[in-house]
Each structure stands twice: as structure tokens, then as C-alpha cells.
Amino acid sequence: GENVEQHPSTLSVQEGDSAVIKCTYSDSASNYFPWYKQELGKRPQLIIDIRSNVGEKKDQRIAVTLNKTAKHFSLHITETQPEDSAVYFCAASSNQAGTALIFGKGTTLSVSS
Amino acid sequence: NAGVTQTPKFRVLKTGQSMTLLCAQDMNHEYMYWYRQDPGMGLRLIHYSVGEGTTAKGEVPDGYNVSRLKKQNFLLGLESAAPSQTSVYFCASCRQALDEKLFFGSGTQLSVL
């Protein structure tokens, strides 16, 4: 089945800096790659996703890139703000492996002002 | 429109006791999932359902059972609770295809003593 590795586990940046979180997946049939943000004590919420027929997607200060050949995808946050502090999870899905998302272990992002 | 509702929000069990966690969604979603979240382990898939009357095992199904007798409800059962099942449990649902946004419940904090 699918296995998703996420790095780093913790990331500390200064306000205004950029942050990059990287994930790799094992199932070459995976075709959907979302990112979820979980603030302390809250439920995870989708912030951006990308499908296998697209190499990059942007939404204001966040972007996701996908390299299907290397089986990795990344989340980029520019001009970080204190409210970006949260745990970020990547995930991958494959209809071939089963109709469910498999998540990485998460990255705790801390943005200091 | 409540979205995804989980009950109870908190529960303390003694080893060997049983309990059922209820997940209810009012969005007419086909797919429903149970995840557990432990520090440093991310969100791990326990069981899932792709429609009324269907269930399937996820990454960590041992010690849990599920039922989806009605489309809007997905029940997670622990027959004989163990301390290793101390965790935060999240239910999630999505409309139809897997490559769609997951809607999460607010979570159930379960402690097994």
C-alpha cells in the first residue's frame, strides 16, 4: 500500500521568511496530493491540493509542486506570518490501492515575529 | 448545516471496557473515514467506508470494528479497550470521489487507563 514520508518534522522560521515542507510517496499509481493544516486543538483543514496531471499550483502565499518521476511533492509558504504556525500534513491517494488518503506524520511550523 | 459531528468529545475508559464512537454527517457524503492521531505519528487510517453497508480496513485496524448501516452514520467500536488505544480519533467524510476535500469532525479525545 501507499507510504508517505514527510520532512522536516519541525520547522522554525522568522516572520516574512519562506517555509518548505517536502513529502515522498511510494505508490506510483497515486494521483491526488492534498495538504492539510491543523491549528492547535482544531481539526485538520484542506489548504491546497494538486492532481497528477499538474506540476504546480498556487493560491496566494502557498504553492505546491509535484514531481511524479521522483515521487515527491512539496508545500511552499512565502512571506510567512504568525498565523501560519500550525501542523501541516501531506497526503497521497491511489484509487488502485484503495479509496483512502494516507497521511504523512506532519510538520510543526513555528513562525516567530 | 452541522457538517461532521462526533460524539462523545471526551471519554475515559478502563482497560477491557468497550465503547462506540459515533460519527454523523449531514452532507450526503458517500465516503467516510476513521483516523487516529498520536504525537509524532500523524493521522493513521483505521477503517473506512465507500458507501452504506460497506467497510474496509485501513493502516491500523486491529482492535477496532466499524459499521455503516446508514449512509449518514459511521460507528467505530472498541470491544476491549487497551492503553495503546489512547488517542485522538477523527472522523472524516467526502462527497464521492477520493480526490475531493475531506471534511473532518472535531475529534474525540479517548484515554484508556
mmCIF file of C-alpha atoms in Angstrom:
data_model
loop_
_atom_site.group_PDB
_atom_site.id
_atom_site.type_symbol
_atom_site.label_atom_id
_atom_site.label_comp_id
_atom_site.label_asym_id
_atom_site.label_seq_id
_atom_site.Cartn_x
_atom_site.Cartn_y
_atom_site.Cartn_z
ATOM 1 C CA GLY A 1 0.000 0.000 0.000
ATOM 2 C CA GLU A 2 0.866 3.663 -0.022
ATOM 3 C CA ASN A 3 3.558 5.058 2.301
ATOM 4 C CA VAL A 4 4.098 8.800 2.739
ATOM 5 C CA GLU A 5 7.260 10.257 4.256
ATOM 6 C CA GLN A 6 7.285 13.911 5.362
ATOM 7 C CA HIS A 7 10.223 16.176 6.264
ATOM 8 C CA PRO A 8 11.127 18.029 8.347
ATOM 9 C CA SER A 9 9.151 17.121 11.459
ATOM 10 C CA THR A 10 9.658 20.611 12.897
ATOM 11 C CA LEU A 11 10.444 23.899 11.181
ATOM 12 C CA SER A 12 11.075 27.291 12.754
ATOM 13 C CA VAL A 13 11.210 30.454 10.654
ATOM 14 C CA GLN A 14 11.149 34.196 11.165
ATOM 15 C CA GLU A 15 8.103 36.137 10.052
ATOM 16 C CA GLY A 16 8.448 37.039 6.402
ATOM 17 C CA ASP A 17 10.713 34.106 5.552
ATOM 18 C CA SER A 18 9.702 31.238 3.307
ATOM 19 C CA ALA A 19 8.981 27.710 4.509
ATOM 20 C CA VAL A 20 9.253 24.489 2.523
ATOM 21 C CA ILE A 21 7.905 21.086 3.540
ATOM 22 C CA LYS A 22 8.688 18.002 1.472
ATOM 23 C CA CYS A 23 6.930 14.667 1.071
ATOM 24 C CA THR A 24 7.681 11.483 -0.807
ATOM 25 C CA TYR A 25 5.269 8.697 -1.640
ATOM 26 C CA SER A 26 5.735 5.084 -2.612
ATOM 27 C CA ASP A 27 2.805 4.140 -4.843
ATOM 28 C CA SER A 28 3.402 5.247 -8.423
ATOM 29 C CA ALA A 29 -0.349 4.939 -9.056
ATOM 30 C CA SER A 30 -1.107 7.756 -6.596
ATOM 31 C CA ASN A 31 -2.804 10.640 -8.356
ATOM 32 C CA TYR A 32 -4.032 13.109 -5.741
ATOM 33 C CA PHE A 33 -1.879 15.025 -3.229
ATOM 34 C CA PRO A 34 -3.561 17.344 -0.720
ATOM 35 C CA TRP A 35 -2.102 19.369 2.123
ATOM 36 C CA TYR A 36 -3.935 19.883 5.410
ATOM 37 C CA LYS A 37 -3.305 22.447 8.143
ATOM 38 C CA GLN A 38 -4.147 21.729 11.754
ATOM 39 C CA GLU A 39 -4.076 24.529 14.284
ATOM 40 C CA LEU A 40 -3.651 23.644 17.947
ATOM 41 C CA GLY A 41 -6.736 21.874 19.278
ATOM 42 C CA LYS A 42 -8.571 22.132 15.960
ATOM 43 C CA ARG A 43 -9.490 19.736 13.188
ATOM 44 C CA PRO A 44 -7.365 19.397 10.027
ATOM 45 C CA GLN A 45 -8.456 21.589 7.121
ATOM 46 C CA LEU A 46 -7.544 21.399 3.459
ATOM 47 C CA ILE A 47 -5.366 24.303 2.308
ATOM 48 C CA ILE A 48 -4.297 23.220 -1.170
ATOM 49 C CA ASP A 49 -4.188 20.129 -3.348
ATOM 50 C CA ILE A 50 -2.671 19.004 -6.612
ATOM 51 C CA ARG A 51 -3.522 16.279 -9.065
ATOM 52 C CA SER A 52 -1.102 14.157 -11.028
ATOM 53 C CA ASN A 53 -1.698 15.930 -14.321
ATOM 54 C CA VAL A 54 -0.426 19.236 -12.886
ATOM 55 C CA GLY A 55 3.148 20.164 -11.925
ATOM 56 C CA GLU A 56 2.485 23.233 -9.798
ATOM 57 C CA LYS A 57 -0.422 25.035 -8.205
ATOM 58 C CA LYS A 58 -0.534 28.379 -6.381
ATOM 59 C CA ASP A 59 -3.014 30.020 -4.067
ATOM 60 C CA GLN A 60 -1.845 33.416 -2.815
ATOM 61 C CA ARG A 61 1.116 32.756 -0.477
ATOM 62 C CA ILE A 62 1.053 28.974 -0.733
ATOM 63 C CA ALA A 63 2.104 26.739 -3.581
ATOM 64 C CA VAL A 64 2.528 23.045 -4.152
ATOM 65 C CA THR A 65 4.840 21.356 -6.632
ATOM 66 C CA LEU A 66 4.728 17.756 -7.799
ATOM 67 C CA ASN A 67 7.449 15.634 -9.379
ATOM 68 C CA LYS A 68 5.842 12.360 -10.419
ATOM 69 C CA THR A 69 9.053 10.877 -11.745
ATOM 70 C CA ALA A 70 10.781 11.285 -8.395
ATOM 71 C CA LYS A 71 7.546 10.644 -6.470
ATOM 72 C CA HIS A 72 7.781 13.717 -4.317
ATOM 73 C CA PHE A 73 5.766 16.856 -3.739
ATOM 74 C CA SER A 74 6.381 19.987 -1.700
ATOM 75 C CA LEU A 75 4.500 22.779 0.041
ATOM 76 C CA HIS A 76 5.915 26.284 -0.221
ATOM 77 C CA ILE A 77 4.727 29.113 2.009
ATOM 78 C CA THR A 78 6.064 32.580 1.230
ATOM 79 C CA GLU A 79 6.032 35.678 3.441
ATOM 80 C CA THR A 80 5.173 33.614 6.492
ATOM 81 C CA GLN A 81 3.021 35.124 9.217
ATOM 82 C CA PRO A 82 2.488 34.081 12.861
ATOM 83 C CA GLU A 83 -0.941 32.716 11.941
ATOM 84 C CA ASP A 84 0.793 30.196 9.660
ATOM 85 C CA SER A 85 2.036 28.450 12.821
ATOM 86 C CA ALA A 86 0.384 25.024 12.822
ATOM 87 C CA VAL A 87 0.942 21.365 11.979
ATOM 88 C CA TYR A 88 0.924 20.644 8.258
ATOM 89 C CA PHE A 89 0.147 17.213 6.837
ATOM 90 C CA CYS A 90 0.724 15.978 3.329
ATOM 91 C CA ALA A 91 -1.245 13.052 1.968
ATOM 92 C CA ALA A 92 -1.454 10.823 -1.066
ATOM 93 C CA SER A 93 -4.199 8.683 -2.528
ATOM 94 C CA SER A 94 -4.458 5.964 -5.073
ATOM 95 C CA ASN A 95 -7.684 4.501 -6.373
ATOM 96 C CA GLN A 96 -5.709 1.385 -7.155
ATOM 97 C CA ALA A 97 -4.590 0.914 -3.577
ATOM 98 C CA GLY A 98 -7.913 1.709 -2.059
ATOM 99 C CA THR A 99 -10.118 4.711 -1.812
ATOM 100 C CA ALA A 100 -8.484 6.443 1.133
ATOM 101 C CA LEU A 101 -5.927 9.143 1.885
ATOM 102 C CA ILE A 102 -2.683 8.153 3.581
ATOM 103 C CA PHE A 103 -1.085 10.974 5.560
ATOM 104 C CA GLY A 104 2.489 11.850 6.384
ATOM 105 C CA LYS A 105 3.491 12.281 10.021
ATOM 106 C CA GLY A 106 3.203 16.036 9.955
ATOM 107 C CA THR A 107 5.437 19.101 10.209
ATOM 108 C CA THR A 108 5.121 21.541 13.088
ATOM 109 C CA LEU A 109 5.755 25.012 11.676
ATOM 110 C CA SER A 110 6.551 27.825 14.100
ATOM 111 C CA VAL A 111 6.674 31.389 12.795
ATOM 112 C CA SER A 112 8.188 33.888 15.187
ATOM 113 C CA SER A 113 7.667 37.630 14.893
ATOM 114 C CA ASN B 1 -25.766 22.526 8.462
ATOM 115 C CA ALA B 2 -23.605 20.849 11.126
ATOM 116 C CA GLY B 3 -21.123 19.097 8.781
ATOM 117 C CA VAL B 4 -19.393 16.183 10.540
ATOM 118 C CA THR B 5 -20.332 15.637 14.168
ATOM 119 C CA GLN B 6 -18.508 13.283 16.521
ATOM 120 C CA THR B 7 -19.760 12.059 19.875
ATOM 121 C CA PRO B 8 -18.527 11.943 22.535
ATOM 122 C CA LYS B 9 -15.845 14.657 22.593
ATOM 123 C CA PHE B 10 -14.020 13.170 25.571
ATOM 124 C CA ARG B 11 -14.040 9.754 27.219
ATOM 125 C CA VAL B 12 -12.022 7.912 29.820
ATOM 126 C CA LEU B 13 -12.144 4.115 29.821
ATOM 127 C CA LYS B 14 -10.642 1.414 31.934
ATOM 128 C CA THR B 15 -8.680 -1.361 30.250
ATOM 129 C CA GLY B 16 -11.057 -4.006 28.952
ATOM 130 C CA GLN B 17 -14.108 -1.765 28.700
ATOM 131 C CA SER B 18 -15.933 -1.312 25.433
ATOM 132 C CA MET B 19 -17.331 1.777 23.749
ATOM 133 C CA THR B 20 -18.651 3.113 20.476
ATOM 134 C CA LEU B 21 -17.715 6.394 18.843
ATOM 135 C CA LEU B 22 -20.372 7.903 16.615
ATOM 136 C CA CYS B 23 -19.747 9.968 13.512
ATOM 137 C CA ALA B 24 -22.645 11.645 11.765
ATOM 138 C CA GLN B 25 -22.570 13.777 8.604
ATOM 139 C CA ASP B 26 -25.404 15.754 7.078
ATOM 140 C CA MET B 27 -23.815 16.445 3.674
ATOM 141 C CA ASN B 28 -24.977 13.243 1.942
ATOM 142 C CA HIS B 29 -21.354 12.127 1.564
ATOM 143 C CA GLU B 30 -20.610 8.641 0.282
ATOM 144 C CA TYR B 31 -17.141 8.172 1.766
ATOM 145 C CA MET B 32 -16.422 8.158 5.491
ATOM 146 C CA TYR B 33 -13.205 7.512 7.390
ATOM 147 C CA TRP B 34 -11.859 6.981 10.895
ATOM 148 C CA TYR B 35 -8.337 8.200 11.686
ATOM 149 C CA ARG B 36 -6.380 8.244 14.915
ATOM 150 C CA GLN B 37 -3.851 10.944 15.740
ATOM 151 C CA ASP B 38 -0.935 10.331 18.062
ATOM 152 C CA PRO B 39 2.005 12.681 18.750
ATOM 153 C CA GLY B 40 4.654 12.309 16.056
ATOM 154 C CA MET B 41 2.611 9.708 14.169
ATOM 155 C CA GLY B 42 0.365 11.881 12.069
ATOM 156 C CA LEU B 43 -3.091 10.731 11.057
ATOM 157 C CA ARG B 44 -3.340 6.982 10.655
ATOM 158 C CA LEU B 45 -6.273 5.391 8.876
ATOM 159 C CA ILE B 46 -8.192 2.839 10.964
ATOM 160 C CA HIS B 47 -11.173 1.874 8.786
ATOM 161 C CA TYR B 48 -13.150 3.479 6.021
ATOM 162 C CA SER B 49 -16.381 3.112 4.074
ATOM 163 C CA VAL B 50 -17.152 3.965 0.464
ATOM 164 C CA GLY B 51 -20.901 3.686 0.881
ATOM 165 C CA GLU B 52 -23.763 2.487 3.026
ATOM 166 C CA GLY B 53 -23.273 -1.133 4.069
ATOM 167 C CA THR B 54 -19.563 -1.242 3.101
ATOM 168 C CA THR B 55 -16.436 -1.086 5.247
ATOM 169 C CA ALA B 56 -12.737 -1.692 4.656
ATOM 170 C CA LYS B 57 -9.582 -1.912 6.732
ATOM 171 C CA GLY B 58 -7.035 0.875 6.804
ATOM 172 C CA GLU B 59 -3.471 1.033 8.104
ATOM 173 C CA VAL B 60 -4.156 0.226 11.784
ATOM 174 C CA PRO B 61 -7.439 -1.737 12.030
ATOM 175 C CA ASP B 62 -6.563 -4.171 14.839
ATOM 176 C CA GLY B 63 -8.683 -3.778 17.971
ATOM 177 C CA TYR B 64 -11.405 -1.782 16.193
ATOM 178 C CA ASN B 65 -14.612 -2.606 14.373
ATOM 179 C CA VAL B 66 -16.866 -0.363 12.311
ATOM 180 C CA SER B 67 -20.344 -0.304 10.874
ATOM 181 C CA ARG B 68 -22.109 1.839 8.272
ATOM 182 C CA LEU B 69 -25.745 0.803 8.492
ATOM 183 C CA LYS B 70 -26.967 4.251 7.452
ATOM 184 C CA LYS B 71 -25.290 6.496 4.917
ATOM 185 C CA GLN B 72 -25.015 9.409 7.326
ATOM 186 C CA ASN B 73 -23.504 7.439 10.237
ATOM 187 C CA PHE B 74 -20.172 5.668 10.691
ATOM 188 C CA LEU B 75 -19.583 3.936 14.018
ATOM 189 C CA LEU B 76 -16.210 2.964 15.464
ATOM 190 C CA GLY B 77 -16.218 0.300 18.165
ATOM 191 C CA LEU B 78 -13.618 -0.760 20.674
ATOM 192 C CA GLU B 79 -14.573 -4.164 22.071
ATOM 193 C CA SER B 80 -11.875 -4.391 24.748
ATOM 194 C CA ALA B 81 -10.005 -1.125 25.184
ATOM 195 C CA ALA B 82 -6.235 -1.124 25.719
ATOM 196 C CA PRO B 83 -3.925 1.713 26.852
ATOM 197 C CA SER B 84 -2.381 1.675 23.351
ATOM 198 C CA GLN B 85 -5.733 2.948 22.053
ATOM 199 C CA THR B 86 -5.366 6.193 23.972
ATOM 200 C CA SER B 87 -5.511 8.730 21.162
ATOM 201 C CA VAL B 88 -7.471 11.470 19.454
ATOM 202 C CA TYR B 89 -9.916 9.984 16.958
ATOM 203 C CA PHE B 90 -11.062 11.923 13.924
ATOM 204 C CA CYS B 91 -13.889 11.053 11.632
ATOM 205 C CA ALA B 92 -13.907 12.483 8.115
ATOM 206 C CA SER B 93 -16.115 12.343 5.054
ATOM 207 C CA CYS B 94 -16.031 13.357 1.416
ATOM 208 C CA ARG B 95 -18.657 13.622 -1.279
ATOM 209 C CA GLN B 96 -17.890 10.924 -3.759
ATOM 210 C CA ALA B 97 -14.548 10.714 -5.497
ATOM 211 C CA LEU B 98 -11.427 10.361 -3.382
ATOM 212 C CA ASP B 99 -9.796 13.429 -4.906
ATOM 213 C CA GLU B 100 -12.107 15.748 -3.072
ATOM 214 C CA LYS B 101 -11.852 17.732 0.125
ATOM 215 C CA LEU B 102 -12.117 15.755 3.341
ATOM 216 C CA PHE B 103 -14.386 17.256 5.972
ATOM 217 C CA PHE B 104 -13.204 16.382 9.465
ATOM 218 C CA GLY B 105 -15.136 16.182 12.705
ATOM 219 C CA SER B 106 -13.843 17.966 15.792
ATOM 220 C CA GLY B 107 -12.289 14.822 17.250
ATOM 221 C CA THR B 108 -12.751 12.548 20.258
ATOM 222 C CA GLN B 109 -10.107 12.515 22.980
ATOM 223 C CA LEU B 110 -10.017 8.976 24.372
ATOM 224 C CA SER B 111 -7.937 7.896 27.352
ATOM 225 C CA VAL B 112 -7.650 4.242 28.353
ATOM 226 C CA LEU B 113 -6.301 3.691 31.848
#
